Coordinates of N, CA and C in Angstrom, one line a residue:
X1 N 59.4 35.5 -154.2 CA 60.4 36.5 -154.2 C 61.7 35.9 -154.6
X2 N 62.4 36.6 -155.6 CA 63.7 36.1 -156.0 C 64.7 36.3 -154.9
X3 N 65.8 35.5 -155.0 CA 66.9 35.5 -154.0 C 67.5 36.9 -154.0
X4 N 67.8 37.5 -155.2 CA 68.4 38.8 -155.2 C 67.5 39.9 -154.6
X5 N 66.2 39.8 -154.8 CA 65.3 40.7 -154.2 C 65.4 40.6 -152.7
X6 N 65.4 39.4 -152.2 CA 65.5 39.2 -150.8 C 66.8 39.7 -150.2
X7 N 67.9 39.5 -150.9 CA 69.2 40.1 -150.5 C 69.1 41.6 -150.5
X8 N 68.5 42.2 -151.5 CA 68.3 43.6 -151.6 C 67.5 44.2 -150.4
X9 N 66.5 43.5 -150.0 CA 65.7 43.9 -148.8 C 66.5 43.8 -147.5
X10 N 67.2 42.7 -147.4 CA 68.1 42.5 -146.3 C 69.2 43.6 -146.2
X11 N 69.7 43.9 -147.4 CA 70.8 45.0 -147.4 C 70.2 46.3 -146.9
X12 N 69.0 46.6 -147.4 CA 68.3 47.8 -146.9 C 68.1 47.8 -145.4
X13 N 67.7 46.7 -144.8 CA 67.5 46.6 -143.4 C 68.8 46.8 -142.6
X14 N 69.9 46.2 -143.2 CA 71.2 46.3 -142.5 C 71.7 47.8 -142.6
X15 N 71.6 48.4 -143.7 CA 72.0 49.8 -143.8 C 71.2 50.7 -142.9
X16 N 69.9 50.4 -142.9 CA 69.0 51.2 -142.0 C 69.5 51.1 -140.5
X17 N 69.8 49.9 -140.1 CA 70.2 49.6 -138.8 C 71.6 50.3 -138.5
X18 N 72.5 50.3 -139.5 CA 73.8 51.0 -139.3 C 73.6 52.4 -139.0
X19 N 72.7 53.1 -139.8 CA 72.4 54.5 -139.6 C 71.7 54.7 -138.2
X20 N 70.8 53.9 -137.8 CA 70.2 54.0 -136.5 C 71.2 53.9 -135.4
X21 N 72.2 53.0 -135.5 CA 73.2 52.8 -134.5 C 74.1 54.1 -134.5
X22 N 74.2 54.8 -135.6 CA 75.0 56.0 -135.6 C 74.2 57.2 -135.2
X23 N 73.0 57.0 -134.5 CA 72.2 58.0 -134.0 C 71.4 58.8 -135.0
X24 N 71.2 58.3 -136.2 CA 70.3 58.9 -137.2 C 68.9 58.5 -137.0
X25 N 68.0 59.3 -137.3 CA 66.6 59.0 -137.5 C 66.4 58.5 -138.9
X26 N 65.6 57.5 -139.2 CA 65.5 57.0 -140.5 C 64.0 56.9 -140.9
X27 N 63.8 57.3 -142.2 CA 62.4 57.2 -142.7 C 62.6 56.5 -144.1
X28 N 61.8 55.5 -144.3 CA 61.7 54.8 -145.6 C 60.9 55.6 -146.6
X29 N 61.5 56.0 -147.7 CA 60.7 56.8 -148.7 C 60.8 56.3 -150.1
X30 N 61.4 55.2 -150.3 CA 61.6 54.6 -151.7 C 60.2 54.2 -152.3
X31 N 60.3 53.6 -153.4 CA 59.1 53.1 -154.1 C 58.3 52.2 -153.3
X32 N 58.9 51.5 -152.3 CA 58.1 50.6 -151.5 C 57.4 51.3 -150.4
X33 N 57.6 52.6 -150.2 CA 57.1 53.4 -149.1 C 55.8 54.1 -149.4
X34 N 55.0 54.3 -148.4 CA 53.8 55.1 -148.6 C 54.0 56.6 -148.6
X35 N 55.2 57.1 -148.2 CA 55.5 58.5 -148.2 C 56.2 58.9 -149.4
X36 N 56.4 58.1 -150.4 CA 57.2 58.5 -151.6 C 56.6 59.7 -152.2
X37 N 55.3 59.8 -152.4 CA 54.8 61.0 -153.0 C 55.0 62.3 -152.3
X38 N 55.3 62.3 -151.0 CA 55.5 63.5 -150.2 C 56.9 64.1 -150.6
X39 N 57.9 63.4 -151.0 CA 59.2 63.9 -151.2 C 59.6 63.9 -152.7
X40 N 58.8 63.3 -153.5 CA 59.2 63.1 -154.9 C 59.1 64.5 -155.6
X41 N 60.1 64.7 -156.4 CA 60.2 66.0 -157.2 C 60.3 65.6 -158.7
X42 N 59.5 66.1 -159.5 CA 59.6 65.8 -160.9 C 58.9 64.5 -161.4
X43 N 59.2 64.1 -162.6 CA 58.5 63.0 -163.2 C 59.2 61.6 -163.1
X44 N 60.4 61.6 -162.6 CA 61.2 60.3 -162.5 C 60.5 59.4 -161.5
X45 N 60.6 58.1 -161.8 CA 60.1 57.1 -160.9 C 61.0 56.8 -159.7
X46 N 62.2 57.4 -159.8 CA 63.2 57.1 -158.8 C 63.0 57.9 -157.5
X47 N 63.0 57.2 -156.4 CA 63.1 57.9 -155.1 C 64.1 57.1 -154.3
X48 N 64.9 57.8 -153.5 CA 65.9 57.1 -152.6 C 65.1 56.2 -151.6
X49 N 65.8 55.2 -151.1 CA 65.2 54.3 -150.2 C 64.9 55.0 -148.8
X50 N 65.9 55.9 -148.4 CA 65.7 56.4 -147.0 C 66.1 57.9 -147.0
X51 N 65.4 58.6 -146.1 CA 65.9 59.9 -145.6 C 66.4 59.6 -144.2
X52 N 67.6 60.1 -144.0 CA 68.2 59.9 -142.6 C 68.6 61.3 -142.1
X53 N 68.5 61.5 -140.8 CA 68.8 62.8 -140.3 C 69.2 62.7 -138.8
X54 N 70.0 63.6 -138.4 CA 70.4 63.7 -137.0 C 70.8 65.1 -136.7
X55 N 70.8 65.5 -135.4 CA 71.1 66.8 -135.0 C 72.5 67.2 -135.5
X56 N 72.6 68.4 -136.1 CA 73.8 68.9 -136.6 C 74.8 69.0 -135.4
X57 N 76.0 68.6 -135.7 CA 77.1 68.8 -134.6 C 77.6 70.2 -134.7
X58 N 78.4 70.5 -133.7 CA 79.0 71.8 -133.6 C 78.5 72.6 -132.5
X59 N 78.9 73.9 -132.5 CA 78.6 74.8 -131.4 C 77.3 75.6 -131.7
X60 N 76.5 75.2 -132.6 CA 75.3 76.0 -133.0 C 74.4 76.1 -131.8
X61 N 73.9 77.4 -131.5 CA 73.0 77.6 -130.4 C 71.6 77.0 -130.8
X62 N 71.3 76.8 -132.0 CA 70.0 76.3 -132.5 C 70.1 74.7 -132.5
X63 N 69.4 74.1 -131.4 CA 69.4 72.7 -131.3 C 68.4 72.0 -132.3
X64 N 67.8 72.9 -133.1 CA 66.8 72.3 -134.1 C 67.4 72.1 -135.5
X65 N 68.7 72.4 -135.7 CA 69.4 72.1 -136.9 C 69.7 70.7 -137.1
X66 N 69.4 70.1 -138.2 CA 69.6 68.7 -138.5 C 70.3 68.5 -139.8
X67 N 71.1 67.5 -139.9 CA 71.7 67.1 -141.2 C 70.8 66.1 -141.8
X68 N 70.4 66.4 -143.0 CA 69.4 65.5 -143.7 C 70.2 64.9 -144.9
X69 N 70.1 63.6 -145.1 CA 70.7 62.9 -146.1 C 69.7 62.0 -146.9
X70 N 69.9 61.8 -148.2 CA 69.1 60.8 -148.9 C 70.0 59.7 -149.3
X71 N 69.5 58.5 -149.0 CA 70.3 57.2 -149.2 C 69.5 56.3 -150.1
X72 N 70.3 55.8 -151.1 CA 69.8 54.7 -151.9 C 70.7 53.5 -151.6
X73 N 70.0 52.3 -151.4 CA 70.8 51.1 -151.0 C 70.6 50.1 -152.2
X74 N 71.7 49.5 -152.6 CA 71.7 48.5 -153.7 C 72.5 47.3 -153.3
X75 N 72.0 46.2 -153.4 CA 72.8 44.9 -153.3 C 73.3 44.5 -154.6
X76 N 74.6 44.2 -154.7 CA 75.2 43.7 -156.0 C 76.2 42.7 -155.6
X77 N 76.0 41.5 -156.2 CA 77.0 40.4 -156.0 C 78.3 40.7 -156.7
X78 N 78.3 41.4 -157.9 CA 79.5 41.7 -158.6 C 79.5 43.2 -158.7
X79 N 80.0 43.9 -157.6 CA 80.0 45.3 -157.6 C 80.9 46.0 -158.7
X80 N 82.1 45.5 -158.9 CA 82.9 46.1 -159.9 C 82.3 46.1 -161.3
X81 N 81.6 45.0 -161.7 CA 80.9 44.9 -162.9 C 79.7 46.0 -163.0
X82 N 79.0 46.1 -161.9 CA 77.9 47.0 -161.8 C 78.4 48.5 -162.0
X83 N 79.5 48.8 -161.3 CA 80.1 50.1 -161.4 C 80.5 50.4 -162.8
X84 N 81.2 49.4 -163.4 CA 81.7 49.6 -164.8 C 80.6 49.9 -165.8
X85 N 79.5 49.1 -165.7 CA 78.4 49.2 -166.7 C 77.2 50.1 -166.4
X86 N 76.9 50.2 -165.1 CA 75.6 50.8 -164.7 C 75.7 52.1 -163.9
X87 N 76.8 52.4 -163.3 CA 76.8 53.5 -162.4 C 76.6 54.9 -163.1
X88 N 77.3 55.1 -164.2 CA 77.2 56.4 -164.9 C 75.8 56.6 -165.3
X89 N 75.1 55.7 -165.9 CA 73.7 55.9 -166.3 C 72.8 56.2 -165.1
X90 N 73.1 55.5 -164.0 CA 72.3 55.8 -162.7 C 72.5 57.2 -162.3
X91 N 73.8 57.7 -162.3 CA 74.0 59.0 -161.9 C 73.3 60.0 -162.8
X92 N 73.4 59.8 -164.1 CA 72.7 60.7 -165.0 C 71.2 60.8 -164.8
X93 N 70.6 59.6 -164.4 CA 69.2 59.5 -164.1 C 68.8 60.3 -162.8
X94 N 69.6 60.1 -161.8 CA 69.1 60.6 -160.5 C 69.7 61.9 -160.1
X95 N 70.8 62.3 -160.6 CA 71.4 63.6 -160.1 C 70.6 64.8 -160.3
X96 N 69.8 65.0 -161.4 CA 69.0 66.2 -161.5 C 68.0 66.4 -160.4
X97 N 67.4 65.3 -159.9 CA 66.4 65.4 -158.8 C 67.0 65.2 -157.4
X98 N 68.1 64.4 -157.3 CA 68.6 64.0 -156.1 C 70.2 64.3 -156.0
X99 N 70.6 65.6 -156.2 CA 72.0 65.8 -156.3 C 72.8 65.5 -155.0
X100 N 72.2 65.4 -153.9 CA 72.9 65.1 -152.6 C 72.8 63.6 -152.3
X101 N 72.5 62.8 -153.2 CA 72.2 61.4 -152.9 C 73.5 60.6 -152.6
X102 N 73.4 59.7 -151.6 CA 74.5 58.8 -151.3 C 73.9 57.4 -151.7
X103 N 74.7 56.6 -152.5 CA 74.4 55.3 -152.8 C 75.2 54.3 -152.0
X104 N 74.6 53.5 -151.2 CA 75.3 52.6 -150.4 C 75.1 51.2 -151.0
X105 N 76.3 50.7 -151.5 CA 76.3 49.4 -152.1 C 76.6 48.3 -151.1
X106 N 75.8 47.3 -151.1 CA 76.1 46.1 -150.2 C 76.5 45.0 -151.1
X107 N 77.6 44.3 -150.8 CA 78.0 43.2 -151.6 C 78.5 42.1 -150.7
X108 N 78.2 40.9 -151.0 CA 78.8 39.7 -150.3 C 80.1 39.2 -150.9
X109 N 80.6 39.9 -151.9 CA 81.8 39.6 -152.6 C 82.7 40.8 -152.8
X110 N 83.1 41.5 -151.7 CA 83.9 42.7 -151.8 C 85.3 42.3 -152.3
X111 N 85.9 43.3 -153.0 CA 87.3 43.1 -153.4 C 88.2 43.1 -152.2
X112 N 89.4 42.5 -152.3 CA 90.3 42.4 -151.2 C 90.4 43.7 -150.5
X113 N 90.4 43.7 -149.2 CA 90.6 44.8 -148.3 C 89.5 45.8 -148.4
X114 N 88.4 45.5 -148.9 CA 87.2 46.4 -149.0 C 86.1 45.9 -148.2
X115 N 85.2 46.8 -147.8 CA 84.1 46.5 -147.0 C 82.9 45.9 -147.8
X116 N 82.0 45.2 -147.1 CA 80.8 44.8 -147.8 C 79.8 46.0 -148.0
X117 N 80.1 47.1 -147.3 CA 79.3 48.3 -147.3 C 80.2 49.4 -147.9
X118 N 79.9 49.8 -149.2 CA 80.6 50.9 -149.8 C 79.7 52.0 -150.2
X119 N 80.1 53.2 -150.2 CA 79.3 54.3 -150.5 C 79.8 55.2 -151.6
X120 N 78.9 55.7 -152.4 CA 79.2 56.5 -153.6 C 78.5 57.8 -153.4
X121 N 79.2 58.9 -153.4 CA 78.6 60.3 -153.3 C 78.3 60.8 -154.7
X122 N 77.0 60.9 -155.0 CA 76.6 61.4 -156.4 C 77.1 62.8 -156.6
X123 N 77.0 63.6 -155.6 CA 77.4 65.1 -155.7 C 78.8 65.3 -156.1
X124 N 79.7 64.5 -155.6 CA 81.1 64.7 -155.9 C 81.7 63.9 -157.1
X125 N 80.8 63.2 -157.8 CA 81.3 62.5 -159.0 C 81.3 63.4 -160.2
X126 N 82.5 63.3 -160.9 CA 82.6 64.1 -162.1 C 82.4 63.1 -163.3
X127 N 81.4 63.4 -164.1 CA 81.1 62.5 -165.2 C 82.3 62.2 -166.1
X128 N 82.4 61.0 -166.5 CA 83.6 60.6 -167.4 C 84.8 60.2 -166.6
X129 N 84.8 60.3 -165.3 CA 85.9 59.9 -164.5 C 85.6 58.6 -163.7
X130 N 86.6 57.9 -163.3 CA 86.4 56.7 -162.5 C 85.6 57.0 -161.2
X131 N 84.5 56.3 -160.9 CA 83.8 56.6 -159.7 C 84.6 56.2 -158.5
X132 N 84.5 57.0 -157.4 CA 85.2 56.7 -156.2 C 84.2 56.2 -155.2
X133 N 84.4 55.0 -154.7 CA 83.6 54.4 -153.6 C 84.5 54.3 -152.4
X134 N 83.9 54.7 -151.3 CA 84.6 54.6 -150.0 C 83.9 53.5 -149.2
X135 N 84.6 52.9 -148.3 CA 84.0 52.0 -147.3 C 83.1 52.9 -146.5
X136 N 82.0 52.5 -146.1 CA 81.0 53.3 -145.4 C 81.5 54.1 -144.2
X137 N 82.3 53.5 -143.4 CA 82.9 54.1 -142.3 C 83.9 55.2 -142.6
X138 N 84.4 55.2 -143.9 CA 85.4 56.2 -144.3 C 84.8 57.5 -144.8
X139 N 83.5 57.6 -145.0 CA 82.9 58.8 -145.6 C 82.9 59.9 -144.5
X140 N 83.7 61.0 -144.8 CA 83.8 62.1 -143.8 C 82.4 62.6 -143.4
X141 N 82.2 62.9 -142.1 CA 81.0 63.5 -141.6 C 79.9 62.6 -141.3
X142 N 79.9 61.4 -141.7 CA 78.8 60.5 -141.4 C 78.8 60.0 -139.9
X143 N 80.0 60.0 -139.3 CA 80.1 59.5 -138.0 C 79.7 58.1 -137.8
X144 N 80.0 57.2 -138.8 CA 79.8 55.8 -138.7 C 81.1 55.1 -138.3
X145 N 81.1 54.3 -137.3 CA 82.3 53.7 -136.8 C 82.6 52.5 -137.6
X146 N 83.9 52.2 -137.7 CA 84.4 51.0 -138.4 C 83.9 49.8 -137.7
X147 N 83.9 49.8 -136.4 CA 83.5 48.6 -135.6 C 82.0 48.3 -135.9
X148 N 81.2 49.3 -136.1 CA 79.8 49.0 -136.4 C 79.7 48.4 -137.8
X149 N 80.4 48.9 -138.7 CA 80.4 48.4 -140.1 C 80.9 46.9 -140.1
X150 N 82.0 46.7 -139.3 CA 82.5 45.3 -139.3 C 81.5 44.3 -138.7
X151 N 80.8 44.8 -137.7 CA 79.7 43.9 -137.1 C 78.7 43.5 -138.1
X152 N 78.3 44.5 -138.9 CA 77.3 44.2 -139.9 C 77.8 43.4 -141.1
X153 N 79.1 43.6 -141.4 CA 79.7 42.7 -142.4 C 79.7 41.3 -142.0
X154 N 79.8 41.0 -140.7 CA 79.7 39.7 -140.2 C 78.3 39.1 -140.5
X155 N 77.3 39.9 -140.4 CA 76.0 39.4 -140.7 C 75.8 39.1 -142.2
X156 N 76.4 40.0 -143.0 CA 76.3 39.8 -144.5 C 77.0 38.4 -144.8
X157 N 78.2 38.2 -144.2 CA 78.9 37.0 -144.5 C 78.2 35.7 -143.9
X158 N 77.4 35.9 -142.9 CA 76.6 34.7 -142.4 C 75.3 34.5 -143.1
X159 N 74.6 35.6 -143.4 CA 73.2 35.4 -144.0 C 73.2 35.2 -145.5
X160 N 74.0 36.0 -146.2 CA 73.9 35.9 -147.7 C 74.2 34.5 -148.2
X161 N 75.3 33.9 -147.8 CA 75.6 32.6 -148.3 C 74.5 31.5 -148.1
X162 N 73.7 31.7 -147.0 CA 72.6 30.8 -146.8 C 71.5 30.9 -147.8
X163 N 71.4 32.1 -148.4 CA 70.4 32.4 -149.4 C 70.8 31.9 -150.8
X164 N 72.0 31.4 -151.0 CA 72.4 30.9 -152.3 C 73.1 32.0 -153.1
X165 N 73.6 31.5 -154.2 CA 74.4 32.4 -155.1 C 73.4 33.3 -155.9
X166 N 74.0 34.4 -156.4 CA 73.1 35.3 -157.2 C 73.9 35.8 -158.4
X167 N 73.2 36.5 -159.2 CA 73.9 37.1 -160.4 C 73.5 38.5 -160.7
X168 N 72.9 39.2 -159.7 CA 72.4 40.5 -159.9 C 73.5 41.5 -160.1
X169 N 73.6 42.1 -161.3 CA 74.6 43.1 -161.6 C 74.1 44.3 -162.2
X170 N 72.8 44.4 -162.5 CA 72.2 45.6 -163.1 C 71.4 46.4 -162.1

């Protein structure tokens, strides 16, 4: 297994754990999952890594309402380069089948004052405009605490350097 693939799998495990800590239920549905065929729509080979859900908040009398999200996780050592070259084609590819997708980018080299966990909302992206990435704890409505994200950033900063340098930008 290549180092970048290993970092990608670790990134997925960390993001999964963050969502579980935020009281979401998590199901793996990506290409590596046996349930991919159950949720796949259309001919594309793309499936998000996770479906996550938790009980909808509010005063609803129906306790069976849940908020369901699709999550793709990507590790990138050079996130700005990936965003510049590859994000728009990714959006074009996945938006028709997964318009509500959230891409969580994990990087061990975040820009100054940015998190190792940044999220991109496919639904709110306007083609041809600069993509907006928020630190994971800043995305409204997810109810993910900054302290949780900071704890997992500590793990990224401890684990990823032990695995060596990488060059994955695509």
